[in-house]
PDB file of C-alpha atoms in Angstrom:
ATOM      1  CA  MET C   1      -0.019  -0.506   0.193  1.00 48.00           C
ATOM      2  CA  HIS C   2       3.133   2.134   0.831  1.00 49.00           C
ATOM      3  CA  SER C   3       3.646   1.731  -2.863  1.00 45.00           C
ATOM      4  CA  VAL C   4       0.746   2.816  -4.706  1.00 48.00           C
ATOM      5  CA  GLU C   5       0.827   6.051  -2.213  1.00 50.00           C
ATOM      6  CA  CYS C   6       4.069   6.724  -3.764  1.00 49.00           C
ATOM      7  CA  PHE C   7       2.645   5.866  -7.535  1.00 45.00           C
ATOM      8  CA  VAL C   8       0.279   8.667  -6.983  1.00 51.00           C
ATOM      9  CA  LYS C   9       2.139  10.865  -5.211  1.00 46.00           C
ATOM     10  CA  THR C  10       4.624  10.718  -8.490  1.00 43.00           C
ATOM     11  CA  LEU C  11       2.356  10.272 -11.025  1.00 47.00           C
ATOM     12  CA  THR C  12       2.193  13.881 -11.833  1.00 38.00           C
ATOM     13  CA  THR C  13       6.119  14.158 -11.950  1.00 39.00           C
ATOM     14  CA  ALA C  14       7.240  11.371 -13.545  1.00 44.00           C
ATOM     15  CA  LEU C  15       8.356  13.693 -16.222  1.00 39.00           C
ATOM     16  CA  SER C  16      11.078  11.357 -18.057  1.00 44.00           C
ATOM     17  CA  ARG C  17       8.225   8.939 -19.263  1.00 54.00           C
ATOM     18  CA  TYR C  18       6.878  12.306 -21.353  1.00 51.00           C
ATOM     19  CA  ASN C  19       9.016  12.120 -24.576  1.00 52.00           C
ATOM     20  CA  ARG C  20       8.824   8.085 -24.463  1.00 57.00           C
ATOM     21  CA  SER C  21       4.369   8.319 -24.381  1.00 61.00           C
ATOM     22  CA  SER C  22       4.662  11.409 -26.621  1.00 62.00           C
ATOM     23  CA  PHE C  23       6.444   9.534 -28.984  1.00 64.00           C
ATOM     24  CA  ALA C  24       4.258   6.705 -29.257  1.00 67.00           C
ATOM     25  CA  ALA C  25       1.656   9.519 -29.545  1.00 67.00           C
ATOM     26  CA  LEU C  26       3.089  10.683 -32.770  1.00 69.00           C
ATOM     27  CA  ARG C  27       3.582   6.681 -34.039  1.00 72.00           C
ATOM     28  CA  ALA C  28       0.330   5.976 -33.387  1.00 73.00           C
ATOM     29  CA  ILE C  29      -1.316   8.750 -35.892  1.00 71.00           C
ATOM     30  CA  ALA C  30       1.355   8.081 -38.301  1.00 72.00           C
ATOM     31  CA  LEU C  31       0.612   4.803 -39.114  1.00 77.00           C
ATOM     32  CA  GLY C  32      -3.199   5.634 -38.992  1.00 77.00           C
ATOM     33  CA  GLN C  33      -3.894   3.638 -34.968  1.00 78.00           C
ATOM     34  CA  GLN C  34      -5.456   6.786 -33.989  1.00 73.00           C
ATOM     35  CA  ALA C  35      -7.494   9.456 -34.727  1.00 78.00           C
ATOM     36  CA  MET C  36      -6.629  13.686 -34.481  1.00 75.00           C
ATOM     37  CA  ARG C  37      -9.127  15.441 -33.230  1.00 78.00           C
ATOM     38  CA  ARG C  38      -9.343  19.021 -34.317  1.00 77.00           C
ATOM     39  CA  LEU C  39      -9.550  21.667 -31.376  1.00 75.00           C
ATOM     40  CA  GLY C  40     -10.063  24.674 -34.224  1.00 73.00           C
ATOM     41  CA  ASP C  41     -12.615  25.562 -36.603  1.00 73.00           C
ATOM     42  CA  LEU C  42      -9.854  25.443 -38.844  1.00 71.00           C
ATOM     43  CA  GLY C  43      -7.944  22.526 -40.556  1.00 74.00           C
ATOM     44  CA  TRP C  44      -4.275  22.857 -41.967  1.00 69.00           C
ATOM     45  CA  THR C  45      -4.987  23.656 -45.500  1.00 73.00           C
ATOM     46  CA  GLN C  46      -7.570  26.705 -44.037  1.00 71.00           C
ATOM     47  CA  THR C  47      -4.278  27.558 -42.274  1.00 69.00           C
ATOM     48  CA  GLN C  48      -1.857  28.422 -44.512  1.00 69.00           C
ATOM     49  CA  THR C  49       0.412  30.702 -41.794  1.00 75.00           C
ATOM     50  CA  GLY C  50      -0.662  29.877 -38.326  1.00 79.00           C
ATOM     51  CA  LEU C  51      -1.263  27.444 -35.716  1.00 82.00           C
ATOM     52  CA  MET C  52      -3.627  24.210 -35.694  1.00 78.00           C
ATOM     53  CA  THR C  53      -4.741  22.708 -32.536  1.00 81.00           C
ATOM     54  CA  VAL C  54      -5.352  18.972 -32.354  1.00 79.00           C
ATOM     55  CA  GLU C  55      -6.254  16.492 -29.955  1.00 76.00           C
ATOM     56  CA  VAL C  56      -5.223  12.730 -29.632  1.00 72.00           C
ATOM     57  CA  ASN C  57      -5.109  10.447 -26.510  1.00 67.00           C
ATOM     58  CA  GLY C  58      -4.995  12.983 -23.777  1.00 67.00           C
ATOM     59  CA  TRP C  59      -2.286  14.981 -25.629  1.00 72.00           C
ATOM     60  CA  VAL C  60      -2.839  18.156 -27.569  1.00 77.00           C
ATOM     61  CA  LEU C  61      -0.597  18.937 -30.586  1.00 75.00           C
ATOM     62  CA  THR C  62       0.065  22.623 -31.667  1.00 80.00           C
ATOM     63  CA  PHE C  63       1.385  22.622 -35.368  1.00 78.00           C
ATOM     64  CA  SER C  64       2.735  25.724 -37.191  1.00 82.00           C
ATOM     65  CA  ASN C  65       1.630  26.042 -40.721  1.00 81.00           C
ATOM     66  CA  ASP C  66       4.395  28.013 -42.705  1.00 82.00           C
ATOM     67  CA  SER C  67       2.942  28.773 -46.222  1.00 80.00           C
ATOM     68  CA  ASN C  68       1.645  24.643 -46.117  1.00 77.00           C
ATOM     69  CA  LYS C  69       4.626  23.714 -44.492  1.00 80.00           C
ATOM     70  CA  LEU C  70       5.459  22.776 -41.126  1.00 79.00           C
ATOM     71  CA  ASP C  71       7.553  24.643 -38.802  1.00 78.00           C
ATOM     72  CA  TYR C  72       7.354  22.635 -35.860  1.00 75.00           C
ATOM     73  CA  CYS C  73       4.904  21.321 -32.980  1.00 75.00           C
ATOM     74  CA  ASN C  74       4.223  21.540 -29.767  1.00 74.00           C
ATOM     75  CA  MET C  75       2.872  18.666 -27.219  1.00 69.00           C
ATOM     76  CA  SER C  76       1.204  19.370 -23.871  1.00 71.00           C
ATOM     77  CA  ASN C  77      -0.425  16.306 -21.873  1.00 69.00           C
ATOM     78  CA  GLN C  78      -3.340  17.881 -20.141  1.00 72.00           C
ATOM     79  CA  GLN C  79      -3.678  14.490 -18.326  1.00 76.00           C
ATOM     80  CA  PRO C  80      -1.643  14.907 -14.908  1.00 77.00           C
ATOM     81  CA  GLN C  81      -3.403  19.143 -13.928  1.00 77.00           C
ATOM     82  CA  ASN C  82      -6.773  17.041 -14.629  1.00 81.00           C
ATOM     83  CA  ILE C  83      -6.006  14.166 -12.230  1.00 85.00           C
ATOM     84  CA  GLN C  84      -5.107  16.576  -9.769  1.00 84.00           C
ATOM     85  CA  LEU C  85      -7.984  18.889 -10.121  1.00 85.00           C
ATOM     86  CA  SER C  86      -9.984  16.152  -9.762  1.00 88.00           C
ATOM     87  CA  LEU C  87      -8.499  15.270  -6.453  1.00 90.00           C
ATOM     88  CA  SER C  88      -8.198  18.558  -5.187  1.00 90.00           C
ATOM     89  CA  GLN C  89     -11.830  18.523  -3.913  1.00 92.00           C
ATOM     90  CA  TYR C  90     -10.645  16.240  -1.215  1.00 95.00           C
ATOM     91  CA  ARG C  91      -8.281  16.428   2.047  1.00 95.00           C
ATOM     92  CA  TYR C  92      -7.632  12.427   2.417  1.00 96.00           C
ATOM     93  CA  LEU C  93      -7.262   9.590  -0.106  1.00 95.00           C
ATOM     94  CA  TYR C  94      -7.399   6.155   1.301  1.00 96.00           C
ATOM     95  CA  CYS C  95      -4.928   3.515  -0.827  1.00 94.00           C
ATOM     96  CA  VAL C  96      -6.700   0.484  -0.937  1.00 95.00           C
ATOM     97  CA  ASP C  97      -5.468  -2.884  -0.840  1.00 93.00           C
ATOM     98  CA  LEU C  98      -7.752  -6.417  -0.661  1.00 96.00           C
ATOM     99  CA  GLU C  99      -7.331  -9.900  -0.524  1.00 97.00           C
ATOM    100  CA  ALA C 100      -9.817 -12.536  -1.561  1.00 98.00           C
ATOM    101  CA  THR C 101     -11.222 -16.364  -1.559  1.00 98.00           C
ATOM    102  CA  CYS C 102     -10.198 -18.306  -4.566  1.00 97.00           C
ATOM    103  CA  ASP C 103      -8.640 -21.249  -5.831  1.00 96.00           C
ATOM    104  CA  ASP C 104      -6.977 -23.137  -8.388  1.00 95.00           C
ATOM    105  CA  LEU C 105      -5.145 -26.023  -9.606  1.00 93.00           C
ATOM    106  CA  MET C 106      -2.114 -26.668  -7.674  1.00 91.00           C
ATOM    107  CA  PRO C 107       1.222 -27.458  -9.250  1.00 90.00           C
ATOM    108  CA  GLY C 108       0.997 -31.295 -10.215  1.00 90.00           C
ATOM    109  CA  GLU C 109      -2.982 -31.290  -9.259  1.00 90.00           C
ATOM    110  CA  PRO C 110      -5.075 -33.768 -10.764  1.00 92.00           C
ATOM    111  CA  SER C 111      -7.583 -31.268 -12.810  1.00 92.00           C
ATOM    112  CA  ARG C 112     -10.858 -30.536 -10.509  1.00 91.00           C
ATOM    113  CA  GLY C 113     -13.986 -28.114 -10.492  1.00 93.00           C
ATOM    114  CA  LEU C 114     -12.900 -25.403  -8.732  1.00 93.00           C
ATOM    115  CA  VAL C 115     -14.206 -25.281  -5.039  1.00 95.00           C
ATOM    116  CA  ILE C 116     -14.880 -21.090  -5.342  1.00 96.00           C
ATOM    117  CA  THR C 117     -15.806 -19.845  -8.476  1.00 95.00           C
ATOM    118  CA  PRO C 118     -15.283 -16.039  -9.778  1.00 93.00           C
ATOM    119  CA  GLY C 119     -18.652 -15.080  -8.887  1.00 95.00           C
ATOM    120  CA  GLU C 120     -18.218 -16.291  -5.268  1.00 97.00           C
ATOM    121  CA  MET C 121     -14.720 -14.969  -4.313  1.00 98.00           C
ATOM    122  CA  GLU C 122     -14.931 -12.893  -1.088  1.00 98.00           C
ATOM    123  CA  THR C 123     -12.488 -10.926   0.464  1.00 98.00           C
ATOM    124  CA  ILE C 124     -10.686 -12.038   3.369  1.00 98.00           C
ATOM    125  CA  GLU C 125      -8.187  -8.938   4.232  1.00 97.00           C
ATOM    126  CA  LEU C 126      -8.966  -5.182   3.851  1.00 97.00           C
ATOM    127  CA  GLY C 127      -5.983  -2.522   4.042  1.00 95.00           C
ATOM    128  CA  LEU C 128      -5.236   1.006   3.499  1.00 95.00           C
ATOM    129  CA  VAL C 129      -3.519   3.983   4.444  1.00 94.00           C
ATOM    130  CA  VAL C 130      -4.489   7.254   4.537  1.00 96.00           C
ATOM    131  CA  ILE C 131      -2.922  10.017   2.661  1.00 94.00           C
ATOM    132  CA  ASP C 132      -3.526  13.515   4.132  1.00 94.00           C
ATOM    133  CA  GLN C 133      -3.192  15.879   0.987  1.00 91.00           C
ATOM    134  CA  ARG C 134      -2.689  19.392   2.893  1.00 90.00           C
ATOM    135  CA  GLU C 135       0.360  17.492   4.877  1.00 91.00           C
ATOM    136  CA  ARG C 136       1.686  15.272   1.430  1.00 88.00           C
ATOM    137  CA  ARG C 137       2.404  12.101   3.829  1.00 90.00           C
ATOM    138  CA  ILE C 138       0.447   8.982   4.857  1.00 93.00           C
ATOM    139  CA  VAL C 139      -1.285   9.982   8.645  1.00 96.00           C
ATOM    140  CA  ASP C 140      -3.046   6.781   9.139  1.00 96.00           C
ATOM    141  CA  SER C 141      -3.600   2.790   8.173  1.00 96.00           C
ATOM    142  CA  PHE C 142      -6.637   0.664   8.896  1.00 97.00           C
ATOM    143  CA  GLN C 143      -6.172  -3.848   8.567  1.00 97.00           C
ATOM    144  CA  SER C 144      -8.491  -6.453   9.002  1.00 97.00           C
ATOM    145  CA  PHE C 145      -9.130  -9.554   8.595  1.00 98.00           C
ATOM    146  CA  VAL C 146     -12.350 -10.762   7.163  1.00 98.00           C
ATOM    147  CA  ARG C 147     -14.382 -14.341   7.991  1.00 98.00           C
ATOM    148  CA  PRO C 148     -16.388 -14.924   4.598  1.00 98.00           C
ATOM    149  CA  ARG C 149     -19.765 -16.343   4.710  1.00 97.00           C
ATOM    150  CA  LEU C 150     -19.997 -19.073   1.704  1.00 97.00           C
ATOM    151  CA  HIS C 151     -16.466 -20.303   1.671  1.00 97.00           C
ATOM    152  CA  PRO C 152     -14.987 -20.038   5.444  1.00 97.00           C
ATOM    153  CA  ARG C 153     -12.157 -22.129   4.671  1.00 97.00           C
ATOM    154  CA  LEU C 154      -9.019 -21.188   2.698  1.00 98.00           C
ATOM    155  CA  THR C 155      -8.255 -23.539  -0.348  1.00 97.00           C
ATOM    156  CA  PRO C 156      -4.741 -24.215  -0.739  1.00 96.00           C
ATOM    157  CA  PHE C 157      -3.780 -21.905  -3.593  1.00 96.00           C
ATOM    158  CA  CYS C 158      -5.500 -18.961  -1.406  1.00 97.00           C
ATOM    159  CA  ARG C 159      -3.159 -19.626   1.133  1.00 97.00           C
ATOM    160  CA  GLN C 160       0.355 -19.646  -1.149  1.00 96.00           C
ATOM    161  CA  LEU C 161      -1.308 -16.806  -3.266  1.00 95.00           C
ATOM    162  CA  THR C 162      -2.036 -14.606  -0.284  1.00 95.00           C
ATOM    163  CA  THR C 163       0.168 -15.707   2.164  1.00 95.00           C
ATOM    164  CA  ILE C 164      -3.188 -16.087   5.189  1.00 97.00           C
ATOM    165  CA  GLU C 165      -3.259 -18.741   7.564  1.00 97.00           C
ATOM    166  CA  GLN C 166      -6.505 -20.190   8.116  1.00 98.00           C
ATOM    167  CA  CYS C 167      -5.926 -19.408  11.725  1.00 97.00           C
ATOM    168  CA  GLU C 168      -6.706 -15.551  11.284  1.00 98.00           C
ATOM    169  CA  ILE C 169      -9.579 -15.947   9.269  1.00 98.00           C
ATOM    170  CA  ASP C 170     -10.821 -18.036  11.487  1.00 97.00           C
ATOM    171  CA  SER C 171     -10.530 -15.269  15.094  1.00 96.00           C
ATOM    172  CA  ALA C 172     -12.209 -12.750  12.004  1.00 98.00           C
ATOM    173  CA  PRO C 173     -14.757 -10.609  12.279  1.00 98.00           C
ATOM    174  CA  GLY C 174     -17.614 -10.885   9.426  1.00 97.00           C
ATOM    175  CA  PHE C 175     -17.734  -8.432   6.599  1.00 97.00           C
ATOM    176  CA  VAL C 176     -20.726  -6.473   8.202  1.00 97.00           C
ATOM    177  CA  ASP C 177     -18.852  -6.298  11.472  1.00 97.00           C
ATOM    178  CA  ALA C 178     -15.723  -5.374   9.258  1.00 97.00           C
ATOM    179  CA  MET C 179     -17.033  -2.953   7.433  1.00 97.00           C
ATOM    180  CA  GLN C 180     -18.392  -0.823  10.791  1.00 97.00           C
ATOM    181  CA  TRP C 181     -14.499  -0.849  12.705  1.00 97.00           C
ATOM    182  CA  LEU C 182     -13.780   1.021   8.906  1.00 97.00           C
ATOM    183  CA  ASN C 183     -17.192   2.979   9.036  1.00 96.00           C
ATOM    184  CA  ASP C 184     -15.644   4.081  12.725  1.00 96.00           C
ATOM    185  CA  PHE C 185     -12.343   4.272  11.632  1.00 97.00           C
ATOM    186  CA  SER C 186     -13.469   6.468   8.351  1.00 96.00           C
ATOM    187  CA  SER C 187     -15.068   9.067  11.082  1.00 94.00           C
ATOM    188  CA  GLY C 188     -11.890  10.914  11.716  1.00 93.00           C
ATOM    189  CA  TYR C 189     -11.368  11.733   8.069  1.00 95.00           C
ATOM    190  CA  ALA C 190     -14.564  12.740   6.056  1.00 89.00           C
ATOM    191  CA  GLY C 191     -15.053  14.356   3.058  1.00 89.00           C
ATOM    192  CA  ALA C 192     -12.019  11.285   1.122  1.00 96.00           C
ATOM    193  CA  ALA C 193     -12.127   9.464  -1.666  1.00 96.00           C
ATOM    194  CA  TRP C 194     -10.113   6.200  -2.115  1.00 97.00           C
ATOM    195  CA  LEU C 195      -7.851   4.622  -4.992  1.00 94.00           C
ATOM    196  CA  SER C 196      -6.659   1.104  -5.677  1.00 94.00           C
ATOM    197  CA  TRP C 197      -4.647  -0.561  -8.636  1.00 93.00           C
ATOM    198  CA  GLY C 198      -7.116  -1.379 -11.606  1.00 92.00           C
ATOM    199  CA  LYS C 199     -10.861  -2.142 -11.404  1.00 93.00           C
ATOM    200  CA  TYR C 200     -10.946  -5.442  -9.336  1.00 94.00           C
ATOM    201  CA  ASP C 201     -11.407  -4.026  -6.383  1.00 95.00           C
ATOM    202  CA  THR C 202     -14.875  -1.948  -6.768  1.00 96.00           C
ATOM    203  CA  ALA C 203     -16.337  -5.368  -8.197  1.00 96.00           C
ATOM    204  CA  GLN C 204     -15.125  -7.675  -4.786  1.00 97.00           C
ATOM    205  CA  ILE C 205     -16.170  -4.947  -2.864  1.00 97.00           C
ATOM    206  CA  ARG C 206     -20.113  -5.194  -4.556  1.00 96.00           C
ATOM    207  CA  ARG C 207     -19.706  -8.385  -4.421  1.00 97.00           C
ATOM    208  CA  ASP C 208     -19.196  -8.719  -0.760  1.00 97.00           C
ATOM    209  CA  GLY C 209     -21.913  -6.252  -0.487  1.00 96.00           C
ATOM    210  CA  ALA C 210     -24.483  -8.211  -2.587  1.00 96.00           C
ATOM    211  CA  ILE C 211     -23.307 -11.760  -0.559  1.00 96.00           C
ATOM    212  CA  ASN C 212     -23.541  -9.806   2.711  1.00 97.00           C
ATOM    213  CA  GLN C 213     -27.155  -8.063   1.432  1.00 95.00           C
ATOM    214  CA  THR C 214     -25.197  -4.890   3.515  1.00 93.00           C
ATOM    215  CA  SER C 215     -22.850  -1.876   1.537  1.00 89.00           C
ATOM    216  CA  SER C 216     -19.797  -0.499   2.855  1.00 92.00           C
ATOM    217  CA  LEU C 217     -18.430   2.595   2.927  1.00 93.00           C
ATOM    218  CA  LEU C 218     -16.264   2.559   0.048  1.00 95.00           C
ATOM    219  CA  GLU C 219     -19.404   1.915  -1.978  1.00 95.00           C
ATOM    220  CA  THR C 220     -20.551   5.303  -0.904  1.00 94.00           C
ATOM    221  CA  ILE C 221     -17.595   7.141  -1.063  1.00 95.00           C
ATOM    222  CA  PRO C 222     -16.151   8.564  -4.839  1.00 95.00           C
ATOM    223  CA  HIS C 223     -13.539   5.998  -6.288  1.00 96.00           C
ATOM    224  CA  PHE C 224     -10.559   6.771  -8.449  1.00 94.00           C
ATOM    225  CA  ASN C 225      -8.795   4.313 -11.062  1.00 94.00           C
ATOM    226  CA  VAL C 226      -4.561   4.297 -10.655  1.00 91.00           C
ATOM    227  CA  LYS C 227      -3.923   2.351 -13.341  1.00 90.00           C
ATOM    228  CA  ASP C 228      -6.687   4.104 -15.811  1.00 89.00           C
ATOM    229  CA  TRP C 229      -4.465   7.177 -14.850  1.00 86.00           C
ATOM    230  CA  PHE C 230      -1.629   5.778 -15.683  1.00 84.00           C
ATOM    231  CA  GLU C 231      -2.650   4.935 -19.101  1.00 81.00           C
ATOM    232  CA  GLN C 232      -4.325   8.729 -19.205  1.00 77.00           C
ATOM    233  CA  VAL C 233      -0.708  10.259 -18.701  1.00 77.00           C
ATOM    234  CA  PHE C 234       1.637   7.999 -20.339  1.00 75.00           C
ATOM    235  CA  GLY C 235      -0.550   6.279 -23.499  1.00 70.00           C
ATOM    236  CA  GLU C 236       0.089   2.702 -22.485  1.00 76.00           C
ATOM    237  CA  ARG C 237      -2.250   0.417 -20.820  1.00 82.00           C
ATOM    238  CA  PRO C 238       0.630  -0.770 -17.516  1.00 86.00           C
ATOM    239  CA  GLY C 239       0.578  -4.303 -16.075  1.00 86.00           C
ATOM    240  CA  GLY C 240       0.665  -5.484 -12.562  1.00 87.00           C
ATOM    241  CA  LEU C 241       1.813  -2.555  -9.684  1.00 86.00           C
ATOM    242  CA  LYS C 242       4.883  -4.201  -8.667  1.00 84.00           C
ATOM    243  CA  PRO C 243       6.793  -3.245 -11.902  1.00 87.00           C
ATOM    244  CA  THR C 244       5.117  -0.322 -12.640  1.00 84.00           C
ATOM    245  CA  VAL C 245       6.424   1.595  -9.530  1.00 82.00           C
ATOM    246  CA  GLU C 246      10.010  -0.266 -10.537  1.00 83.00           C
ATOM    247  CA  GLU C 247       9.522   1.372 -13.454  1.00 80.00           C
ATOM    248  CA  LEU C 248       9.097   4.820 -12.351  1.00 77.00           C
ATOM    249  CA  GLY C 249      12.131   4.312 -10.060  1.00 78.00           C
ATOM    250  CA  LEU C 250      10.170   4.396  -6.954  1.00 77.00           C
ATOM    251  CA  ALA C 251      10.824   1.228  -4.262  1.00 78.00           C
ATOM    252  CA  TRP C 252       8.940  -1.174  -3.430  1.00 74.00           C
ATOM    253  CA  ALA C 253       7.505  -1.699   0.182  1.00 67.00           C
TER     254      ALA C 253
END
């Protein structure tokens, strides 16, 4: 979770990646893989001498037309400013990470049906850190194991993947009680939004709510997908969080 916070804080300042992503945008245009949207009234032939501005995949390109010859081209990306504007509405940000029940074949195991299907996955651990945007630092954290309702016994695959032990789940509160703990914790940080790497966490929280016929705090406050931000800023879809954080030159912790 510390790495999520580091990634969020440096997302809009990782300028060393801009040259690479601007080249990718120009290459996509040249290959006809990405369409440009003209921002002004005049096209290239109508401009003759002057500036023509277009937008492509979050990049704003300004071409200088000198008697129908390209003089120069400026590029800028408005997405970092848009992200900062979105986040400026909230003093506190919750960087959230979930673990859930799951099942798959272990190495060497014969074929069998899955004990837990994707639609039956339940949260078994919720962790978050609180970022105070005024102080630009982590000010608090929350962690709770959660006892699942449908499949309270963890599969060998789940224990290996998450490193969570059965004894930690057996003594944990159920989803409803864990969410009440979260509500009590969050009362000191009103007006917050939460962040996750990808859309999995939001889908899982909704699934938990449906299974337990309740709703959680995370369903009622704004959510931002940091993985989508990365794609909007850099023009490429990232993979997992750990390699992405390390590619930005940050320490994984």
